mmCIF file of C-alpha atoms in Angstrom:
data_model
loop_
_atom_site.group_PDB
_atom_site.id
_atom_site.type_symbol
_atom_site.label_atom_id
_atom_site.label_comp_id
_atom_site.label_asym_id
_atom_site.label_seq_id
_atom_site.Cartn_x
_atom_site.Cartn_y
_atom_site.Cartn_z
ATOM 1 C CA UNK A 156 -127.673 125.906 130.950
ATOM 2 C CA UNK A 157 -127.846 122.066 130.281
ATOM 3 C CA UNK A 158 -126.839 119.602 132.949
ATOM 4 C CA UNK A 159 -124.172 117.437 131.033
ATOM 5 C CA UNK A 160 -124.678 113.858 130.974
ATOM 6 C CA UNK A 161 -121.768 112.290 133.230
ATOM 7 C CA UNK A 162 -119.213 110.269 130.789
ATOM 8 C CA UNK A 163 -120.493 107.213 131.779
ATOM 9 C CA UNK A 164 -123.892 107.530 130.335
ATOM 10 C CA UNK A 165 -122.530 109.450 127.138
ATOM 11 C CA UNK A 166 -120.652 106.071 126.596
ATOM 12 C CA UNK A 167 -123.679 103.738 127.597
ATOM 13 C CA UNK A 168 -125.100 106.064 124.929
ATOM 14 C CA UNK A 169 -122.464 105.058 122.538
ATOM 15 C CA UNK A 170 -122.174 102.004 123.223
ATOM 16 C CA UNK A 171 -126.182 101.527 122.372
ATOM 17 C CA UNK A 172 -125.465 102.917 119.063
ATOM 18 C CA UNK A 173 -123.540 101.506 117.864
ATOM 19 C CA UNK A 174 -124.985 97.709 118.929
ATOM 20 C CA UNK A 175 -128.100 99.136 117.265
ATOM 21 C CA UNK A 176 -130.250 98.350 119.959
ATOM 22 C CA UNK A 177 -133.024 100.686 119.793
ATOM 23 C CA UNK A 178 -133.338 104.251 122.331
ATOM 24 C CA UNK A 179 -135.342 106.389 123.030
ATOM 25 C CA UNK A 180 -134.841 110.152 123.612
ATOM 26 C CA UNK A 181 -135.608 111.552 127.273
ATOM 27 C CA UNK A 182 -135.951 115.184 128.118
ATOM 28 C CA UNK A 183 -135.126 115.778 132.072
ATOM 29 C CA UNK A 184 -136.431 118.495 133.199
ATOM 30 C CA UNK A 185 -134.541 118.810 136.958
ATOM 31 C CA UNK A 186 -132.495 121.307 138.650
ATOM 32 C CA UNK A 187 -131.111 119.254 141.215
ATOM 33 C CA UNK A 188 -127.547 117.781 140.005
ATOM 34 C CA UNK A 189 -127.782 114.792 142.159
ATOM 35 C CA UNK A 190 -131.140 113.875 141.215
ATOM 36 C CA UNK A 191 -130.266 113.702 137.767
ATOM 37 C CA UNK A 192 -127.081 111.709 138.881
ATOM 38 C CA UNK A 193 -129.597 109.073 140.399
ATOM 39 C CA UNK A 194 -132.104 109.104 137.283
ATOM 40 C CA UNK A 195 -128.620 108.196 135.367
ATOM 41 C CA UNK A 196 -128.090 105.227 137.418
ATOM 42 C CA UNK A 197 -131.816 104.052 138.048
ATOM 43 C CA UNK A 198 -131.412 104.285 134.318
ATOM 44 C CA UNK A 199 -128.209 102.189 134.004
ATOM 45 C CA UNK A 200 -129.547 99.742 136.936
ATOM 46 C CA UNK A 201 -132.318 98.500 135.005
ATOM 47 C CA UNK A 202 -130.504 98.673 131.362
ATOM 48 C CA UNK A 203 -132.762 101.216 129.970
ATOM 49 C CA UNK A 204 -132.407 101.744 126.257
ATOM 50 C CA UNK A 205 -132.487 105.636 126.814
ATOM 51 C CA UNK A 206 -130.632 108.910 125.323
ATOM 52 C CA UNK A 207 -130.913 111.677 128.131
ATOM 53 C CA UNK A 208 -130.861 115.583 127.451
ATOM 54 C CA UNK A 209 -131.222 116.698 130.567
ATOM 55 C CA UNK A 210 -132.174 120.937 130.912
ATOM 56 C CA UNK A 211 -132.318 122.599 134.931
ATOM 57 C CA UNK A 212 -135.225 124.755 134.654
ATOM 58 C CA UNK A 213 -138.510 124.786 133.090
ATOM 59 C CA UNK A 214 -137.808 127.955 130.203
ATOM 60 C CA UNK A 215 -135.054 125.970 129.407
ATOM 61 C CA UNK A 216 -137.275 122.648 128.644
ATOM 62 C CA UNK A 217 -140.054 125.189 126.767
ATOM 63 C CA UNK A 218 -136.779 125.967 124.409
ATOM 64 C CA UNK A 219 -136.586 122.636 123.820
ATOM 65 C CA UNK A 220 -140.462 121.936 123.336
ATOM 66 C CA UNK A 221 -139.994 124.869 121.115
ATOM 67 C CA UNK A 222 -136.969 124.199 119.044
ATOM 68 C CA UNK A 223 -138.270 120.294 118.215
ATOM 69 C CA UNK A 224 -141.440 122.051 116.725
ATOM 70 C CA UNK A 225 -139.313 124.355 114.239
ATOM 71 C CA UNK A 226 -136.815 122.723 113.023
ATOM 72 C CA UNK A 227 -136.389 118.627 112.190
ATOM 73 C CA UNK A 228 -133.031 118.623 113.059
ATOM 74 C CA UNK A 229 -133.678 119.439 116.588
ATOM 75 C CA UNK A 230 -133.382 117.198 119.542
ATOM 76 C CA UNK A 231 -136.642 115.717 119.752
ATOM 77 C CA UNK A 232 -137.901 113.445 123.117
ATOM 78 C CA UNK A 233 -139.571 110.905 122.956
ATOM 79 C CA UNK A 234 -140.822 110.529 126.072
ATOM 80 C CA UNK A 235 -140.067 113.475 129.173
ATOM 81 C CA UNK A 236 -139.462 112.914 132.917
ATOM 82 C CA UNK A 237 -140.261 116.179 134.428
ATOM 83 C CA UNK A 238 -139.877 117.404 138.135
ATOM 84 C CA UNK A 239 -143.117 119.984 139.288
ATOM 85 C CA UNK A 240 -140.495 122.472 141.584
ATOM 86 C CA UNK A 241 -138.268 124.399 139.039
ATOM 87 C CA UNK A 242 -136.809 127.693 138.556
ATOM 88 C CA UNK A 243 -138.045 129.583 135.584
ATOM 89 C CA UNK A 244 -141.217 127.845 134.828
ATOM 90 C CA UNK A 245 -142.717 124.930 137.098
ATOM 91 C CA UNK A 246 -143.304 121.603 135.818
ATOM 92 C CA UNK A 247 -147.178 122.681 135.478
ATOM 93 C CA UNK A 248 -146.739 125.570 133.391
ATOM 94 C CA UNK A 249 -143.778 123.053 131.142
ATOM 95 C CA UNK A 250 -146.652 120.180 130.977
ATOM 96 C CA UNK A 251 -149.312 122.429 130.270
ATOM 97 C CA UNK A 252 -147.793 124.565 127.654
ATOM 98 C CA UNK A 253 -146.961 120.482 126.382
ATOM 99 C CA UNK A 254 -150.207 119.620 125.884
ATOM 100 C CA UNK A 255 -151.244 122.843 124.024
ATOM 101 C CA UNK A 256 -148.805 121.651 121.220
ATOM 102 C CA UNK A 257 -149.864 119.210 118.250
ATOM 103 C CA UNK A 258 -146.194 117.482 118.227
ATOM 104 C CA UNK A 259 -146.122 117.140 121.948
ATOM 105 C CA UNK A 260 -149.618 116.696 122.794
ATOM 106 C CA UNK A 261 -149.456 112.791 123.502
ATOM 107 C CA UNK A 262 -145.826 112.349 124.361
ATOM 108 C CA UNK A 263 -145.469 110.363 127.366
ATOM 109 C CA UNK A 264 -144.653 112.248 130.416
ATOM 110 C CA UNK A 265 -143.353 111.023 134.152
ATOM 111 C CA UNK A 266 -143.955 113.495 136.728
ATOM 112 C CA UNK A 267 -140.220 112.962 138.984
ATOM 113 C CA UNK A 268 -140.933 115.144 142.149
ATOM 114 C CA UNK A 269 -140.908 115.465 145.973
ATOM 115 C CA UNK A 270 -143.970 116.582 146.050
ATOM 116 C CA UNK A 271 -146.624 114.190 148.011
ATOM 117 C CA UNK A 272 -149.864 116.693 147.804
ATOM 118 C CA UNK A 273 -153.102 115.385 146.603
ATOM 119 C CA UNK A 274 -153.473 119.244 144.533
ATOM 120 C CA UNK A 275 -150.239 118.354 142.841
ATOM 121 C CA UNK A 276 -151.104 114.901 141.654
ATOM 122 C CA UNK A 277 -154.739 116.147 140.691
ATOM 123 C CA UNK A 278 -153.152 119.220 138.808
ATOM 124 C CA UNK A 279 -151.004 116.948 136.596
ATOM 125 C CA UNK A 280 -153.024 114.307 136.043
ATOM 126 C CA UNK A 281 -156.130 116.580 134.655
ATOM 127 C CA UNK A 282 -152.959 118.391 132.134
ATOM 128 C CA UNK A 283 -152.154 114.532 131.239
ATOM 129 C CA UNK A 284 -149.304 113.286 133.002
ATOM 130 C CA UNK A 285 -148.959 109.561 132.479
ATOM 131 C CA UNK A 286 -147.218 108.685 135.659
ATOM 132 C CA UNK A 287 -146.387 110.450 138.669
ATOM 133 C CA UNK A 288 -143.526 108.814 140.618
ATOM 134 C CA UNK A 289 -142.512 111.270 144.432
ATOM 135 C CA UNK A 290 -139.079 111.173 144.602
ATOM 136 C CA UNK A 291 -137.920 108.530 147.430
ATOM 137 C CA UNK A 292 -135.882 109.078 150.010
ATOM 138 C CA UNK A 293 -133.186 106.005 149.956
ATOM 139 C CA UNK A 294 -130.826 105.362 147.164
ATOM 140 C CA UNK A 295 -132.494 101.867 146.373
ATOM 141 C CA UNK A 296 -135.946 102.884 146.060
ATOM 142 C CA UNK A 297 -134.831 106.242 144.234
ATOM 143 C CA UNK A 298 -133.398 103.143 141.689
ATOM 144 C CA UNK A 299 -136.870 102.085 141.010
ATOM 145 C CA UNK A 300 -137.277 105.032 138.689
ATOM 146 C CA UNK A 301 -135.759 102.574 136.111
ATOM 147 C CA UNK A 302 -138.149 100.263 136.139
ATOM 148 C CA UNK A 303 -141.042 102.516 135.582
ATOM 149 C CA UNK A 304 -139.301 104.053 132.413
ATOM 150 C CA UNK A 305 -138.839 100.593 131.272
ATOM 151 C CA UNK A 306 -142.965 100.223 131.789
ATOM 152 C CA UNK A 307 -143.436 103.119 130.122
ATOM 153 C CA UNK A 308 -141.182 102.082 126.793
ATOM 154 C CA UNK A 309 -143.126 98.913 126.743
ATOM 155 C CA UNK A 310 -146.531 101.011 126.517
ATOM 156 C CA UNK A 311 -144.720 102.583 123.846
ATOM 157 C CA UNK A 312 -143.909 99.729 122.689
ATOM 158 C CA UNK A 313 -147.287 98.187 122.487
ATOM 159 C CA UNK A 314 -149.027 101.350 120.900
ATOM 160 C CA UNK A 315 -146.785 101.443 117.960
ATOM 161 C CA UNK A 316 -147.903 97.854 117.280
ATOM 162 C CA UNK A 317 -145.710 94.633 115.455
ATOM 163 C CA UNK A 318 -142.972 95.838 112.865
#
C-alpha cells in the first residue's frame, strides 16, 4: 500500500509545476508514517524542489524499481531515500537488487535509518549508497534531512553539466 503524500505537499507539488521550477522525483522507501511526515517537512523546511512517492515496505519499492524498467510511462525516481529496517524486503536486499539493474544502477540513493552499526554502514556503502544519514532523535535535527537532499540535487546538478 502507498503512504499518501499529506495535501500539503501534493500542493507544494502543484504549486512547483506549475511555476516551472524544476523537481525531481523521490522514491521513499519507509514504513513509519511519522517519519515520512518529517521527511515531508525537512523537505518543505529547506524548499526542496522534490516530487515524493513514498511506498512502506521494501517489495513494494522492488514494484516500483520494476515497473520504471518496463514501461516509460511509469513513475520513475530520480533519486531514492531508503530506510535499511522494512517489512517485506530490507533496505539491503531493495539497494542491492538496485544496483543489479542497468536503469537504476547509478541513481543516487540516501540511506534514512536508525540504525548506528558500523556492519550496516559498511554493508551499504560496499552496494553503493551515496549517503547514509541515522535518523535523529529531535524534530530540528530530524529537519536537517533537507539539507542533505538539497546537497545531493546539486551533485546532480553538477554531473549533468551547463544547459
Amino acid at each position: 500500500m502507498t503512504i499518501p503524500m499529506s495535501v500539503e505537499s501534493r500542493v507544494n507539488a502543484e504549486m512547483d509545476h506549475r511555476s516551472g521550477s524544476p523537481r525531481v522525483r523521490i522514491l521513499l522507501v519507509e514504513d513509519n508514517r511519522a517519519d515520512v511526515f518529517l521527511v515531508e517537512e525537512a523537505i518543505k523546511a529547506h524548499a526542496v524542489p522534490v516530487e515524493i512517492h513514498a511506498v512502506e515496505d521494501g517489495a513494494e519499492a522492488v514494484a516500483v524499481i520494476e515497473r520504471a524498467e518496463t514501461d516509460p510511462e511509469a513513475f520513475c525516481p530520480g533519486m531514492v531515500v531508503l530506510d535499511l529496517n522494512l517489512p517485506k524486503k530490507s533496505g539491503a536486499e531493495v539497494l542491492r537488487l538496485m544496483r543489479e539493474s542497468p536503469r537504476f544502477k547509478t541513481l543516487p540513493v540516501i540511506v534514512l535509518t536508525s540504525s548506528d552499526s558500523v556492519r550496516d554502514r559498511t554493508e551499504v556503502a560496499r552496494l553503493g549508497a551515496d549517503r547514509y544519514f541515522r535518523k535523529p532523535a529531535t524534530y530540528d535535527e530530524f529537519l536537517e534531512v533537507g539539507a542533505v537532499l538539497n546537497e545531493m540535487l546539486a551533485e546532480i546538478e553538477g554531473k549533468k553539466g551547463p544547459n
